[in-house]
């Protein structure tokens, strides 16, 4: 549709959190620290699960993919936010907005599916431990990871292309800190009912379907726990699931508050805070959760650091 009597929008203004210069500086320092911790933590997980022989198992293969996904997610979201906090004009081009929106949809949906694959891995390990290595073989793990990364590519492309093809002929101020679907959709100058129905269907598919798989996996895991005669075995089995459960709760809890809550119950400020949780806070917490609650990861981190230190000492 051609914008009649109006010039089509070529760039958007991201309103962000505040216009107070002092508050922007404080937020920049805070988010820069979070961004640094996120990258260091996730790269550390990727490194130790790649080089440590004790962590060459399906569980840590999926954990490595989760950390890589969090790094990609953070690069798409946080870098632009940091630039805007120190820039006088928070501008993003029309193409840049569409690109950010596409990768946000892609990585967010991929994380949903990857978390469900991790739940399935824990189910197989606990429900059928004797055949775990046969079922969760290298080939299956690789295909599950590829499927998690690539499953949402067509829908993300369709959703983004459809959104950016809609007429933006009036205001261009996005009341958010990144190009998320709902706040950008408010700027469209025609009826968007069809797009909203498609977006809701995609949300249910890429949030609720993987979540249903997680629920089924953990229901079977709980049943297996109840049948265990050994309290020690039950405690050890639960310890391998607790970190994943915490990560799932953080991610799905905040995502559901954003995309499955009625519009009338959402204010722009509350939506920004909730979005901040799963775009900035959760990627930082994931490696911390897995490191603090997993003795194998803690041991691998110590061995990796010790090895690096000894290598440097040998050089001198």
Coordinates of C-alpha atoms in Angstrom, one line a residue:
X1 CA 0.0 0.0 0.0
X2 CA 1.3 3.5 -0.9
X3 CA 1.2 6.2 1.7
X4 CA -1.0 8.9 0.3
X5 CA -0.3 12.5 1.3
X6 CA 2.4 11.3 3.6
X7 CA 6.0 10.4 3.3
X8 CA 6.8 6.7 4.1
X9 CA 8.9 6.3 7.3
X10 CA 12.5 5.7 6.5
X11 CA 13.8 5.6 10.1
X12 CA 12.5 5.0 13.6
X13 CA 13.2 6.8 16.9
X14 CA 13.7 4.4 19.9
X15 CA 12.4 6.2 23.0
X16 CA 14.3 3.9 25.3
X17 CA 14.0 4.2 29.1
X18 CA 14.5 7.9 29.9
X19 CA 15.6 11.3 28.5
X20 CA 17.3 12.2 31.7
X21 CA 21.1 12.5 30.8
X22 CA 22.3 11.5 34.3
X23 CA 20.0 8.5 34.3
X24 CA 21.2 7.5 30.9
X25 CA 24.8 7.6 32.0
X26 CA 24.0 5.4 35.0
X27 CA 22.0 3.0 32.8
X28 CA 24.9 2.8 30.3
X29 CA 27.4 1.9 33.0
X30 CA 25.0 -0.7 34.5
X31 CA 24.1 -2.3 31.1
X32 CA 27.8 -2.2 30.0
X33 CA 28.7 -4.2 33.1
X34 CA 25.9 -6.7 32.5
X35 CA 26.9 -7.0 28.8
X36 CA 30.5 -7.7 29.8
X37 CA 29.6 -10.3 32.3
X38 CA 27.2 -11.9 29.9
X39 CA 29.8 -12.2 27.1
X40 CA 32.5 -13.5 29.5
X41 CA 30.2 -16.0 31.2
X42 CA 28.8 -17.5 28.1
X43 CA 32.2 -17.6 26.3
X44 CA 33.6 -19.3 29.4
X45 CA 30.8 -21.9 29.2
X46 CA 31.5 -22.4 25.5
X47 CA 35.2 -22.8 26.1
X48 CA 35.1 -25.3 29.0
X49 CA 32.4 -27.5 27.4
X50 CA 34.5 -27.6 24.2
X51 CA 37.9 -28.4 25.6
X52 CA 37.3 -30.3 28.8
X53 CA 37.1 -34.1 28.1
X54 CA 34.7 -34.6 31.1
X55 CA 32.1 -32.4 29.5
X56 CA 31.8 -34.1 26.1
X57 CA 28.3 -35.3 26.7
X58 CA 24.9 -34.4 25.1
X59 CA 23.9 -32.3 28.1
X60 CA 26.9 -30.0 27.8
X61 CA 26.6 -30.0 24.0
X62 CA 23.2 -28.4 24.3
X63 CA 24.5 -26.1 27.0
X64 CA 27.2 -24.9 24.7
X65 CA 24.6 -24.2 22.0
X66 CA 22.5 -22.3 24.6
X67 CA 25.5 -20.1 25.5
X68 CA 26.2 -19.4 21.8
X69 CA 22.6 -18.5 21.3
X70 CA 22.7 -16.1 24.3
X71 CA 25.8 -14.4 22.9
X72 CA 24.0 -13.9 19.6
X73 CA 20.9 -12.7 21.3
X74 CA 22.9 -10.2 23.4
X75 CA 24.8 -8.9 20.4
X76 CA 21.5 -8.1 18.6
X77 CA 19.8 -6.5 21.6
X78 CA 22.3 -4.8 23.9
X79 CA 24.8 -3.2 21.5
X80 CA 22.3 -0.9 20.0
X81 CA 20.8 -0.1 23.4
X82 CA 24.2 0.9 24.7
X83 CA 24.8 3.2 21.7
X84 CA 21.4 4.8 22.1
X85 CA 22.1 5.6 25.8
X86 CA 25.1 7.8 24.9
X87 CA 23.6 9.2 21.6
X88 CA 21.6 12.4 21.4
X89 CA 19.3 10.9 18.8
X90 CA 18.2 7.3 19.2
X91 CA 17.7 6.6 15.5
X92 CA 17.5 3.2 13.8
X93 CA 17.0 2.9 10.0
X94 CA 13.9 1.2 8.6
X95 CA 16.1 -1.7 7.3
X96 CA 18.0 -1.8 10.6
X97 CA 14.7 -2.1 12.6
X98 CA 13.5 -4.9 10.4
X99 CA 16.9 -6.7 10.7
X100 CA 16.9 -6.4 14.5
X101 CA 13.3 -7.6 14.7
X102 CA 14.1 -10.6 12.5
X103 CA 17.0 -11.8 14.6
X104 CA 15.0 -11.1 17.8
X105 CA 12.3 -13.4 16.5
X106 CA 14.8 -16.0 15.3
X107 CA 17.0 -16.3 18.4
X108 CA 14.0 -16.0 20.8
X109 CA 12.2 -18.9 19.0
X110 CA 15.4 -20.9 18.7
X111 CA 15.9 -20.6 22.5
X112 CA 12.4 -22.0 23.1
X113 CA 13.1 -25.1 21.1
X114 CA 16.6 -25.5 22.4
X115 CA 15.3 -25.5 26.0
X116 CA 12.8 -28.2 25.1
X117 CA 15.6 -30.3 23.5
X118 CA 17.6 -29.9 26.8
X119 CA 14.5 -31.1 28.7
X120 CA 14.2 -34.1 26.4
X121 CA 17.9 -34.9 27.0
X122 CA 17.4 -34.9 30.8
X123 CA 14.3 -37.1 30.4
X124 CA 16.2 -39.7 28.5
X125 CA 19.2 -39.6 30.9
X126 CA 16.9 -40.2 33.9
X127 CA 14.2 -42.4 32.4
X128 CA 16.4 -44.7 30.4
X129 CA 20.0 -44.2 31.7
X130 CA 21.3 -47.6 30.4
X131 CA 20.5 -46.7 26.8
X132 CA 21.2 -42.9 27.1
X133 CA 24.4 -42.9 25.1
X134 CA 22.7 -45.0 22.3
X135 CA 19.6 -42.8 22.1
X136 CA 21.3 -39.5 22.5
X137 CA 24.0 -40.2 20.0
X138 CA 26.2 -37.6 18.4
X139 CA 24.1 -37.6 15.2
X140 CA 20.8 -37.1 16.9
X141 CA 22.2 -34.3 19.1
X142 CA 23.5 -32.5 16.1
X143 CA 20.2 -32.7 14.2
X144 CA 18.3 -31.6 17.3
X145 CA 20.6 -28.6 17.7
X146 CA 20.3 -27.7 14.0
X147 CA 16.6 -28.0 14.2
X148 CA 16.4 -25.7 17.2
X149 CA 18.5 -23.1 15.4
X150 CA 16.8 -23.3 12.0
X151 CA 13.2 -24.3 12.8
X152 CA 12.0 -20.7 13.2
X153 CA 13.8 -19.2 10.1
X154 CA 10.8 -19.4 7.7
X155 CA 8.3 -18.0 10.2
X156 CA 10.7 -15.3 11.4
X157 CA 11.3 -14.2 7.8
X158 CA 7.5 -14.2 7.1
X159 CA 6.6 -12.3 10.2
X160 CA 9.3 -9.7 9.7
X161 CA 8.7 -9.2 6.0
X162 CA 4.9 -8.9 6.5
X163 CA 5.4 -6.4 9.3
X164 CA 7.8 -4.2 7.4
X165 CA 5.6 -4.3 4.3
X166 CA 2.8 -2.6 6.2
X167 CA 2.4 1.1 5.6
X168 CA 4.3 3.3 8.1
X169 CA 3.1 6.8 7.0
X170 CA 2.8 8.7 10.3
X171 CA 4.6 8.8 13.6
X172 CA 8.0 7.0 13.8
X173 CA 8.6 7.0 17.6
X174 CA 8.8 3.4 19.0
X175 CA 8.1 3.4 22.7
X176 CA 10.7 0.7 23.5
X177 CA 14.4 0.2 23.6
X178 CA 14.5 -2.1 20.6
X179 CA 12.4 -2.9 17.6
X180 CA 9.9 -5.4 19.1
X181 CA 6.8 -6.4 17.2
X182 CA 4.0 -4.9 19.3
X183 CA 5.3 -1.4 19.8
X184 CA 6.3 -1.1 16.1
X185 CA 2.9 -2.4 15.0
X186 CA 1.3 0.5 16.8
X187 CA 2.8 2.8 14.2
X188 CA 1.1 1.1 11.3
X189 CA -1.6 3.3 9.7
X190 CA -4.0 0.5 8.6
X191 CA -6.0 -2.2 10.3
X192 CA -3.5 -4.9 11.5
X193 CA -6.0 -7.6 12.6
X194 CA -4.8 -10.2 10.2
X195 CA -1.2 -9.7 11.2
X196 CA -2.0 -9.8 14.9
X197 CA -3.8 -13.1 14.4
X198 CA -0.8 -14.5 12.5
X199 CA 1.6 -13.2 15.2
X200 CA -0.5 -14.8 18.0
X201 CA -0.5 -18.1 16.1
X202 CA 3.3 -17.9 15.8
X203 CA 3.6 -17.0 19.5
X204 CA 1.5 -20.0 20.5
X205 CA 3.6 -22.2 18.2
X206 CA 7.0 -21.1 19.2
X207 CA 6.4 -20.5 22.9
X208 CA 3.6 -22.8 24.0
X209 CA 4.5 -25.9 21.8
X210 CA 8.1 -26.1 23.1
X211 CA 6.9 -25.4 26.6
X212 CA 4.4 -28.3 26.3
X213 CA 7.3 -30.6 25.3
X214 CA 9.1 -29.4 28.5
X215 CA 6.1 -30.1 30.6
X216 CA 5.7 -33.6 29.2
X217 CA 9.4 -34.3 29.7
X218 CA 9.4 -33.1 33.3
X219 CA 6.2 -34.9 34.1
X220 CA 7.8 -38.1 33.1
X221 CA 10.9 -37.2 35.0
X222 CA 8.9 -36.5 38.2
X223 CA 7.2 -39.9 37.8
X224 CA 10.6 -41.5 37.5
X225 CA 11.7 -39.7 40.7
X226 CA 8.8 -41.0 42.6
X227 CA 9.6 -44.6 41.5
X228 CA 13.3 -44.3 42.7
X229 CA 14.0 -46.3 45.8
X230 CA 17.3 -44.6 46.5
X231 CA 17.1 -41.1 48.0
X232 CA 20.7 -40.4 46.9
X233 CA 20.0 -41.4 43.3
X234 CA 16.9 -39.2 43.3
X235 CA 18.8 -36.2 44.6
X236 CA 21.6 -36.7 42.1
X237 CA 19.1 -37.0 39.2
X238 CA 17.3 -33.9 40.4
X239 CA 20.5 -31.9 40.6
X240 CA 21.1 -32.4 36.9
X241 CA 17.7 -30.9 36.2
X242 CA 17.5 -28.0 38.7
X243 CA 19.7 -25.6 36.7
X244 CA 17.6 -26.2 33.5
X245 CA 14.4 -25.7 35.4
X246 CA 15.5 -22.3 36.8
X247 CA 16.6 -21.2 33.3
X248 CA 13.2 -22.3 31.8
X249 CA 11.3 -20.5 34.5
X250 CA 13.2 -17.3 34.0
X251 CA 12.8 -17.3 30.2
X252 CA 9.3 -18.5 29.8
X253 CA 8.0 -16.6 32.8
X254 CA 9.1 -13.2 31.4
X255 CA 8.3 -14.1 27.8
X256 CA 4.8 -15.1 28.7
X257 CA 4.2 -11.9 30.7
X258 CA 5.1 -10.0 27.6
X259 CA 3.4 -11.9 24.7
X260 CA 0.5 -13.8 26.3
X261 CA -0.9 -11.2 28.7
X262 CA -3.9 -9.1 27.5
X263 CA -2.9 -5.7 26.0
X264 CA -5.1 -3.8 28.4
X265 CA -3.0 -5.0 31.3
X266 CA 0.3 -3.8 29.9
X267 CA 1.9 -0.4 30.1
X268 CA 4.9 0.6 28.0
X269 CA 7.0 0.9 31.1
X270 CA 6.1 -2.5 32.5
X271 CA 6.7 -4.1 29.1
X272 CA 10.1 -2.6 28.9
X273 CA 11.1 -3.9 32.3
X274 CA 9.8 -7.4 31.5
X275 CA 11.5 -7.3 28.1
X276 CA 14.7 -6.2 29.8
X277 CA 14.5 -9.4 31.9
X278 CA 14.7 -11.9 29.0
X279 CA 16.9 -9.8 26.6
X280 CA 19.5 -8.6 29.1
X281 CA 19.2 -10.2 32.5
X282 CA 18.5 -13.8 31.7
X283 CA 21.5 -14.2 29.2
X284 CA 23.7 -13.0 32.0
X285 CA 22.2 -15.3 34.7
X286 CA 22.3 -18.5 32.6
X287 CA 26.0 -19.2 32.8
X288 CA 26.1 -18.2 36.4
X289 CA 23.2 -20.6 37.2
X290 CA 24.9 -23.5 35.4
X291 CA 28.3 -22.7 37.0
X292 CA 27.2 -22.3 40.5
X293 CA 24.8 -25.3 40.6
X294 CA 26.9 -27.8 38.6
X295 CA 30.0 -29.3 40.2
X296 CA 31.2 -30.6 36.8
X297 CA 31.1 -27.2 35.3
X298 CA 32.9 -25.6 38.3
X299 CA 35.5 -28.3 38.1
X300 CA 36.0 -27.8 34.4
X301 CA 36.3 -24.0 34.9
X302 CA 39.0 -24.5 37.5
X303 CA 40.9 -27.0 35.4
X304 CA 40.7 -24.7 32.3
X305 CA 41.9 -21.6 34.3
X306 CA 44.7 -23.6 36.0
X307 CA 45.8 -25.0 32.6
X308 CA 46.0 -21.5 31.1
X309 CA 48.0 -20.2 34.1
X310 CA 50.5 -23.1 33.9
X311 CA 50.9 -22.5 30.2
X312 CA 51.7 -18.9 30.8
X313 CA 54.2 -19.8 33.6
X314 CA 55.9 -22.3 31.2
X315 CA 56.4 -19.5 28.7
X316 CA 58.3 -17.5 31.3

